[in-house]
Short mmCIF file of C-alpha atoms and ligand atoms in Angstrom, two decimals:
data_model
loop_
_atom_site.label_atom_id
_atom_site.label_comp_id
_atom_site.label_asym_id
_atom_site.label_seq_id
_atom_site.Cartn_x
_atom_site.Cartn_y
_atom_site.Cartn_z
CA UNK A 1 50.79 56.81 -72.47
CA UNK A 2 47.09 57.98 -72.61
CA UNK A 3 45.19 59.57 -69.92
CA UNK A 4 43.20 57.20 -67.88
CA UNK A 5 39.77 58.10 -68.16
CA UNK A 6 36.99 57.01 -65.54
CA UNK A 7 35.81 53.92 -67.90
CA UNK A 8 39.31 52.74 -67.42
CA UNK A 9 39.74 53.68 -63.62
CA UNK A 10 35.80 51.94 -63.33
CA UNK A 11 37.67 48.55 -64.58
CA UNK A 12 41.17 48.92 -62.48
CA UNK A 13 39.17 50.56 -59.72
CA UNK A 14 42.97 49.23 -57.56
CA UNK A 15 44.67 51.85 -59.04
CA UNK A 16 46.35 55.18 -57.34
CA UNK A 17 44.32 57.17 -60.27
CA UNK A 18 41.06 55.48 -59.44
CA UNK A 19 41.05 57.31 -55.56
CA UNK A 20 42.59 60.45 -57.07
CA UNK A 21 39.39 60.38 -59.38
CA UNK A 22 37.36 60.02 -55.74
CA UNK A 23 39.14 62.52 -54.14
CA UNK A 24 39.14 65.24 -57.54
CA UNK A 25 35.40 64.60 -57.70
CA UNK A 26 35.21 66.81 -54.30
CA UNK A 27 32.47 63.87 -52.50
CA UNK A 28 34.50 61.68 -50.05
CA UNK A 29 33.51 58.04 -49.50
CA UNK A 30 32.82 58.72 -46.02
CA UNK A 31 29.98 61.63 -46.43
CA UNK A 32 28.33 59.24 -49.28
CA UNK A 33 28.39 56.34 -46.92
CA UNK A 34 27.35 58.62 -43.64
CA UNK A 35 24.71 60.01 -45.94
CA UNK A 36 21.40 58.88 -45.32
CA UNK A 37 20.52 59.75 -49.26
CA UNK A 38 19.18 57.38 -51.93
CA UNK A 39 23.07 57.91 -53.64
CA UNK A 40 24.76 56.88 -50.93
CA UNK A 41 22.13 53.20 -49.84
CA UNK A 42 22.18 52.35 -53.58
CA UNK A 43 26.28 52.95 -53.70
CA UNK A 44 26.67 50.31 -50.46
CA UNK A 45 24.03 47.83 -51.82
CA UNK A 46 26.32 47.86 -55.40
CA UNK A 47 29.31 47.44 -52.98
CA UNK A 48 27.41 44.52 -50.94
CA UNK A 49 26.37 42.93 -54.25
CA UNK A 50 30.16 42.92 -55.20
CA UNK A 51 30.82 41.50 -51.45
CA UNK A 52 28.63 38.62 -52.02
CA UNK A 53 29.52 38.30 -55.35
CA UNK A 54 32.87 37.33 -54.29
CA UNK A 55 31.23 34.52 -52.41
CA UNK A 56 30.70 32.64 -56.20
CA UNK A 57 32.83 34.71 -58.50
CA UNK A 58 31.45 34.64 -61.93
CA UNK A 59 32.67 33.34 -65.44
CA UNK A 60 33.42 36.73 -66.31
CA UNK A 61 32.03 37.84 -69.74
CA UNK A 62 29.88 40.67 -71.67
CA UNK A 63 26.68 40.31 -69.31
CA UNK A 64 28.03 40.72 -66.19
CA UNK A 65 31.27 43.34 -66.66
CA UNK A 66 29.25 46.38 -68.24
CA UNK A 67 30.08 49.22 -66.52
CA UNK A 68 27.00 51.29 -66.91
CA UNK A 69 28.44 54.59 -64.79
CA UNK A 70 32.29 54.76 -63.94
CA UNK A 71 32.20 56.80 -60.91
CA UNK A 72 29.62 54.39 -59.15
CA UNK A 73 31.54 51.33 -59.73
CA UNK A 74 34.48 52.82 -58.82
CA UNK A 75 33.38 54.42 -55.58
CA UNK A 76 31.40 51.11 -54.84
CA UNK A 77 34.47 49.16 -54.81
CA UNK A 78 36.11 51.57 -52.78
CA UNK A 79 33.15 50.85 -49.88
CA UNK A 80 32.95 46.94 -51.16
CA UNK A 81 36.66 47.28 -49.44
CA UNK A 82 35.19 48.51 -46.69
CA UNK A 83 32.32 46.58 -45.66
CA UNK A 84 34.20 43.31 -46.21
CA UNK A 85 36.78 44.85 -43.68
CA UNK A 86 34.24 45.12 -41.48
CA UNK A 87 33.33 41.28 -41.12
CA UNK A 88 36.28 40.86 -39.35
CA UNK A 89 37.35 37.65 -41.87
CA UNK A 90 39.99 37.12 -43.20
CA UNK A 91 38.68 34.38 -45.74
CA UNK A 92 36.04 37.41 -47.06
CA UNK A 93 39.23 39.06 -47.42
CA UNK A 94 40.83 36.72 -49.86
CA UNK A 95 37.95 36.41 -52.02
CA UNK A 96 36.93 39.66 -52.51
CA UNK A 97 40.63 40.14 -53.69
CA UNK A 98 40.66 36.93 -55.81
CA UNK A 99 37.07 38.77 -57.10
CA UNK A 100 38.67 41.12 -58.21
CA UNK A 101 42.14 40.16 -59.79
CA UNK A 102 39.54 38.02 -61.88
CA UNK A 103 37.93 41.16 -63.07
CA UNK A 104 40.44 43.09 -63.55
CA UNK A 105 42.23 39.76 -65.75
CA UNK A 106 38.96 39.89 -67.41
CA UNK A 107 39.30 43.21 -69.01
CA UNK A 108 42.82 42.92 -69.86
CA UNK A 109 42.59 40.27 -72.14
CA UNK A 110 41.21 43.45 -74.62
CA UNK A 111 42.72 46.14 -73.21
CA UNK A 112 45.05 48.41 -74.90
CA UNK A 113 48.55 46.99 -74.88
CA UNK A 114 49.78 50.73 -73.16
CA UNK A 115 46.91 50.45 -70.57
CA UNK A 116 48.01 46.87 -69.68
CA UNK A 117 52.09 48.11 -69.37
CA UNK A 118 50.34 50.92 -66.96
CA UNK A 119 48.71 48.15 -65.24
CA UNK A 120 51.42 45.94 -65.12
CA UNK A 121 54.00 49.18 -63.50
CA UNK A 122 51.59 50.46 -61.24
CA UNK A 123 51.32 46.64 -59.03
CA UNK A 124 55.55 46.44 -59.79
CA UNK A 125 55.52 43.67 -62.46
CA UNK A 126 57.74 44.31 -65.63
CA UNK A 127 56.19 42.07 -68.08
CA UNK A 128 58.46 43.07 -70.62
CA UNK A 129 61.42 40.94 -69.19
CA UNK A 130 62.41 37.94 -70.44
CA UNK A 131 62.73 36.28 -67.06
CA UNK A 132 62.52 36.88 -63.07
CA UNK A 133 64.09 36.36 -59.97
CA UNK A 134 63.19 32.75 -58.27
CA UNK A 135 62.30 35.08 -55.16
CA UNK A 136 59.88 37.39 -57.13
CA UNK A 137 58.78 34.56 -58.64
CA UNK A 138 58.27 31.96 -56.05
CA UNK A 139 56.24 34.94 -53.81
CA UNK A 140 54.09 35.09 -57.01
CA UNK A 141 52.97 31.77 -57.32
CA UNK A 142 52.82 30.32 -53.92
CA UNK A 143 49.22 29.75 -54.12
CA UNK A 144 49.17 28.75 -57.68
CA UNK A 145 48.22 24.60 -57.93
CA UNK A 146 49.02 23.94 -61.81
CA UNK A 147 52.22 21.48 -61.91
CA UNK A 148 53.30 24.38 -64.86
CA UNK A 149 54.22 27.06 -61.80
CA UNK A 150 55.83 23.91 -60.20
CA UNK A 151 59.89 25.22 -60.23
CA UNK A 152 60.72 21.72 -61.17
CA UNK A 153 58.65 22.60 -63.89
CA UNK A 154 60.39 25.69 -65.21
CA UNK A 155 63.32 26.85 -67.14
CA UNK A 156 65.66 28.72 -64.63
CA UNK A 157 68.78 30.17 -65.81
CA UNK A 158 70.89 31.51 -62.96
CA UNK A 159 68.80 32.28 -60.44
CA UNK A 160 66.38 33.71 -62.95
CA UNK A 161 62.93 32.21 -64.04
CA UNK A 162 62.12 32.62 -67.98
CA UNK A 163 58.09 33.50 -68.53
CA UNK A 164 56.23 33.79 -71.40
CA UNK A 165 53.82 36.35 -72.44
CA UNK A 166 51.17 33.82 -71.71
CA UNK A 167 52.57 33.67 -68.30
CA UNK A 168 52.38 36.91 -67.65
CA UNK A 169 49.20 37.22 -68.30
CA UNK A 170 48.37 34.95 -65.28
CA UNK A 171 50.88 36.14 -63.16
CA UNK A 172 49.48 39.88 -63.44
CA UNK A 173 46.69 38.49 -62.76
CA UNK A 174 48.08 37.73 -59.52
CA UNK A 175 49.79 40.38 -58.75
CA UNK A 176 47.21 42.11 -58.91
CA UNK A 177 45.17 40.07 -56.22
CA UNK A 178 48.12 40.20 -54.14
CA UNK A 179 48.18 44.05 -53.88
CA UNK A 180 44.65 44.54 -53.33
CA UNK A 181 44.83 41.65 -50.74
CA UNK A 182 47.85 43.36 -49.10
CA UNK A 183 45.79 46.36 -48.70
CA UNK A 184 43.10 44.60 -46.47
CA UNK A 185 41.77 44.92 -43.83
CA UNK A 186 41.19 48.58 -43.62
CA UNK A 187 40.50 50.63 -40.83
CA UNK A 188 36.99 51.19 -40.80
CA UNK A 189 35.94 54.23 -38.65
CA UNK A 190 33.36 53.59 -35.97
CA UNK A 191 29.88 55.41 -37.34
CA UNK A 192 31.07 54.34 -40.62
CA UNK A 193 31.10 50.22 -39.68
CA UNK A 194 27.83 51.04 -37.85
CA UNK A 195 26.27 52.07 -41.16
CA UNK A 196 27.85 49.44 -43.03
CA UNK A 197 27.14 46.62 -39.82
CA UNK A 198 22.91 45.54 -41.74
CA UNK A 199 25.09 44.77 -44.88
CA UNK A 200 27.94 42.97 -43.34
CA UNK A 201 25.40 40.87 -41.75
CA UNK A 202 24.16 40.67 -44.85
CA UNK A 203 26.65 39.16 -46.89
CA UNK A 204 27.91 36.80 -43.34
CA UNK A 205 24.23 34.74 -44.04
CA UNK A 206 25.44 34.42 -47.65
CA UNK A 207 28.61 33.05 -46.90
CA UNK A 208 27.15 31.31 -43.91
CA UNK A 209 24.66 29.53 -45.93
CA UNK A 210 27.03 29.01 -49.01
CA UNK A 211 29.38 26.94 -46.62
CA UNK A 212 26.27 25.08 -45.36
CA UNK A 213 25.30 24.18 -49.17
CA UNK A 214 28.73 23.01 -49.51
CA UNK A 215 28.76 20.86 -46.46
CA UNK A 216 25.35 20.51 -45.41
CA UNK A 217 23.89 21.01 -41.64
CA UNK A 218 26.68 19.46 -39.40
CA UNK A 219 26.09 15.90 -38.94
CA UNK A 220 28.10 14.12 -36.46
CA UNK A 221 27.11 10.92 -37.60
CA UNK A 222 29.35 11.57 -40.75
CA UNK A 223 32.33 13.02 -38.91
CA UNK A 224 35.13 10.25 -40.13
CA UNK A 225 36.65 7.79 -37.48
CA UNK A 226 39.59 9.77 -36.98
CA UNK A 227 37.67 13.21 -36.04
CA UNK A 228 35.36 11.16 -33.91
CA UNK A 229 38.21 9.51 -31.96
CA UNK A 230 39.33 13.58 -31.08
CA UNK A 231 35.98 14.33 -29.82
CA UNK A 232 35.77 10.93 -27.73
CA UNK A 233 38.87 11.66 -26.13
CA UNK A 234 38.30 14.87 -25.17
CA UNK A 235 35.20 14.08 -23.92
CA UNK A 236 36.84 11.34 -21.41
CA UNK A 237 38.71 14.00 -20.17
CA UNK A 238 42.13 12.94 -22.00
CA UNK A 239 44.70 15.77 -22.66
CA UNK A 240 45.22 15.57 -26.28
CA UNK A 241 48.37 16.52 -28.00
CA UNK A 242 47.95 20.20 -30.07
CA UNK A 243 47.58 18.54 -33.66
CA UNK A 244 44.87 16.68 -32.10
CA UNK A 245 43.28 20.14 -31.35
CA UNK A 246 44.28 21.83 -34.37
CA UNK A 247 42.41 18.61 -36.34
CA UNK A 248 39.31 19.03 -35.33
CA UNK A 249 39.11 22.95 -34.18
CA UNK A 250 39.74 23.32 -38.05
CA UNK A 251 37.39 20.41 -39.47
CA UNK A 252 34.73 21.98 -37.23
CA UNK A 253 35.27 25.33 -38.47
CA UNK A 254 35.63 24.37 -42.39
CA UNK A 255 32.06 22.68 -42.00
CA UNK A 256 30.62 25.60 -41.07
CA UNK A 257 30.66 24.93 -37.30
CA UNK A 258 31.06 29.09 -35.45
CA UNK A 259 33.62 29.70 -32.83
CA UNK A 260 30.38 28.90 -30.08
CA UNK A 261 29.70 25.72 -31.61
CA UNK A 262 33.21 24.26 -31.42
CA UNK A 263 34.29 25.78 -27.89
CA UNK A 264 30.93 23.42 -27.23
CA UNK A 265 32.66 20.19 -28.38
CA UNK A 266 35.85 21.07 -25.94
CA UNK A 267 33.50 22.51 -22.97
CA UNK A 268 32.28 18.40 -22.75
CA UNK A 269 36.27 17.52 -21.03
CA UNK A 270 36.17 17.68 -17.48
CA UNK A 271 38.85 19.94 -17.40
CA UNK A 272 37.15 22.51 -19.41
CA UNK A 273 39.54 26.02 -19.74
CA UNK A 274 37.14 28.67 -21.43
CA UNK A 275 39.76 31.03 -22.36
CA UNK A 276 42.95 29.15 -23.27
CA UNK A 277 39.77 27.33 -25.53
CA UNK A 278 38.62 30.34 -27.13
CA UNK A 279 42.15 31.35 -27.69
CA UNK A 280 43.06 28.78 -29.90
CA UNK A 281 39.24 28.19 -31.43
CA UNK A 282 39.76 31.97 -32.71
CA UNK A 283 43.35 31.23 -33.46
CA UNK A 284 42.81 28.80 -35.94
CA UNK A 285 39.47 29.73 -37.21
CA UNK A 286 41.20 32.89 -38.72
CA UNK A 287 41.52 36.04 -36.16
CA UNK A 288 44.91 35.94 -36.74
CA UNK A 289 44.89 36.44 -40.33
CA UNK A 290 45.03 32.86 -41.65
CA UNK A 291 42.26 30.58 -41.79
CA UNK A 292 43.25 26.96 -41.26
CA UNK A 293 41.84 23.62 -43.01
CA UNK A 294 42.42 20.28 -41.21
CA UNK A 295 45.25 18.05 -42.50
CA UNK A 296 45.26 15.67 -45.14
CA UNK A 297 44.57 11.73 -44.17
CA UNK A 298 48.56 11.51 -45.35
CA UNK A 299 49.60 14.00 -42.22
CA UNK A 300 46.95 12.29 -39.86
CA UNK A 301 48.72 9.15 -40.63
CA UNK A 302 52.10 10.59 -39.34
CA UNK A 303 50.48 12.40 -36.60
CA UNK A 304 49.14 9.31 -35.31
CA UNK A 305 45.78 10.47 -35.54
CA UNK A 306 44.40 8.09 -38.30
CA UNK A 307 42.34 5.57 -36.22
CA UNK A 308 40.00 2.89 -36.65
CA UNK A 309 39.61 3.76 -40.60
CA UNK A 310 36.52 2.34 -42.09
CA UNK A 311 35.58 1.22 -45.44
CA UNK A 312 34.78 5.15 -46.48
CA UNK A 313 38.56 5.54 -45.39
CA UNK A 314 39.93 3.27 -48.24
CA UNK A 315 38.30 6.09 -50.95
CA UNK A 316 39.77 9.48 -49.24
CA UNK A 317 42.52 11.27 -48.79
CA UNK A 318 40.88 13.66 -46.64
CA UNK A 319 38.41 14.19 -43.19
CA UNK A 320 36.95 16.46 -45.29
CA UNK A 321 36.19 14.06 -48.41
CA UNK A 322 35.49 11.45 -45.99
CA UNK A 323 32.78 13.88 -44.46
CA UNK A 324 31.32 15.42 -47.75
CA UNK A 325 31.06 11.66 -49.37
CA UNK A 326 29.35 10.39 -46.02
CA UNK A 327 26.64 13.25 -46.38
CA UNK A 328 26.38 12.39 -50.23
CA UNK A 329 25.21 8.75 -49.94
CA UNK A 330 23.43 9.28 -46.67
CA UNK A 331 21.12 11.12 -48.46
CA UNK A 332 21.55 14.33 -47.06
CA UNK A 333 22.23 17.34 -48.82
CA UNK A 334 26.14 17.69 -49.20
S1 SF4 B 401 41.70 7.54 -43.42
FE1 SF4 B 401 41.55 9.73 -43.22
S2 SF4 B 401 39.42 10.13 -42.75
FE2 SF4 B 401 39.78 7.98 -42.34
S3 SF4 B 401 40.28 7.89 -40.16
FE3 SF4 B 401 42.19 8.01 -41.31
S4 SF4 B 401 42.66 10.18 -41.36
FE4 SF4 B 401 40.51 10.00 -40.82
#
């Protein structure tokens, strides 16, 4: 196996070699990133342009992957890891490690067959086998959507799971975004997150505003019949049951509603509880590690929750279809 140089360590920055590289080079992270030098701003605004692009990954191809000096991209992912740590969410999390698994996938499809088996060893994938345990395998796809990852869908043999080499090449893919992912949050010492805090804030607008391109400003006048029921009950003061809560704490959050905002809509019942409130609001927007979407109409239905459906109704299968198509024809930008 060749010696990975810094080109290659610049395009698997994930890698064990890529932070020995760091740590060889005799400049730690930290001092760059304490630095008030022109090296160490330019380093964090490459890692906050990697942030943000993470926001609306790329098609990758020639124009956007040239890596024009190793040792800055890889010591700007190293701080890209950072900062996003630092916004304290988990969803910046996941897509700055779906970011780069893409990347990464991007580069393989040319690399050096050896350089890929390194690849493939180092995240503890053997693409050489034939097949793979339903465990290992079911773990790997779990947030794959394709009906081909379905296991209904596959040939197993004995509690094993045959792949192709075209599958593997997806399912390193993933692998590789769930060891990076695995790895996050980090611990971000204190002057260090105060450096980083302007760039965090930063990339929070982008994301911020992205969601509100996607959903528009919030617009209770398309909030479907079912969400609006929630809100009127609570409002009278009515104790609802928790998947009542958990509805529309996580339609509010998914439109781009902040934890304030929401704890607003509950603060109007009479019997108002600020912290048990907050509590859950933080719960289920994502503090705990998991950022929740509301239910599919299907689930409302069984929940009880699906009331007074209109004639948008008869066209979605979700709140959040209901409320996106509302916006569309209203006029307003969705
Ligand atoms: S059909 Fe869906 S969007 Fe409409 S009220 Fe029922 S659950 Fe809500």
């Amino acid at each position: 196996m060749r010696r990975l140089e810094p080109r290659d360590l610049a395009k698997y920055p994930f890698l064990k070699g890529a932070k020995a590289h760091v740590q060889s080079s005799g400049i730690s992270i930290d001092s760059l990133i304490r630095s008030q030098s022109g090296k160490g701003d330019s380093l964090i605004k490459l890692a906050a342009e990697r942030v943000k692009q993470s926001l609306r990954p790329p098609a990758f191809d020639e124009t956007n992957t040239e890596i024009q000096n190793p040792d800055d991209e890889i010591y700007a992912y190293a701080i890209a890891r950072m900062l996003a740590s630092c916004m304290d969410d988990p969803s910046m999390l996941d897509k700055l490690a779906r970011y780069e698994a893409e990347r990464s996938a991007y580069f393989l499809k040319a690399e050096d067959p050896e350089v890929v088996a390194h690849i493939a060893k180092a995240v503890d994938l053997d693409i050489t086998a034939p097949d793979m345990s339903v465990k290992q395998y079911v773990d790997l796809v779990s947030r794959m959507r394709e009906p081909r990852w379905r296991l209904v869908n596959r040939d197993v043999t004995n509690g094993r799971v045959r792949c192709t080499a075209d599958d593997y090449a997806v399912l390193l893919r993933e692998k590789i975004r769930q060891v990076i992912r695995l790895q996050l949050p980090l611990s971000v010492p204190g002057p260090i997150a105060v450096r980083l805090r302007t760039y965090a804030e930063d990339v929070s607008r982008a994301y911020q505003e992205q969601i509100l391109e996607q959903y528009g400003d919030v617009d209770e006048g398309c909030f479907p019949p079912c969400i609006r029921a929630i809100i009127a009950a609570v409002t009278d003061g009515t104790n609802i049951p928790h998947t009542a809560r958990f509805t529309l704490t996580a339609f509010m959050h998914t439109i781009g509603l902040d934890e304030t905002a929401i704890v607003e809509v509950f603060a109007r019942a009479p019997d108002f509880d600020i912290s048990r409130t907050m509590y859950q609001v933080e719960h289920i927007s994502g503090s705990g590690g998991t950022e929740y979407t509301p239910p599919g109409c299907a689930t409302l239905r069984t929940y009880g929750l699906c009331v007074n459906p209109d004639k948008y109704c008869k066209n979605t299968a979700h709140p959040l279809s209901y409320y996106k198509y509302c916006k569309k024809i209203s006029g307003k930008k969705a």
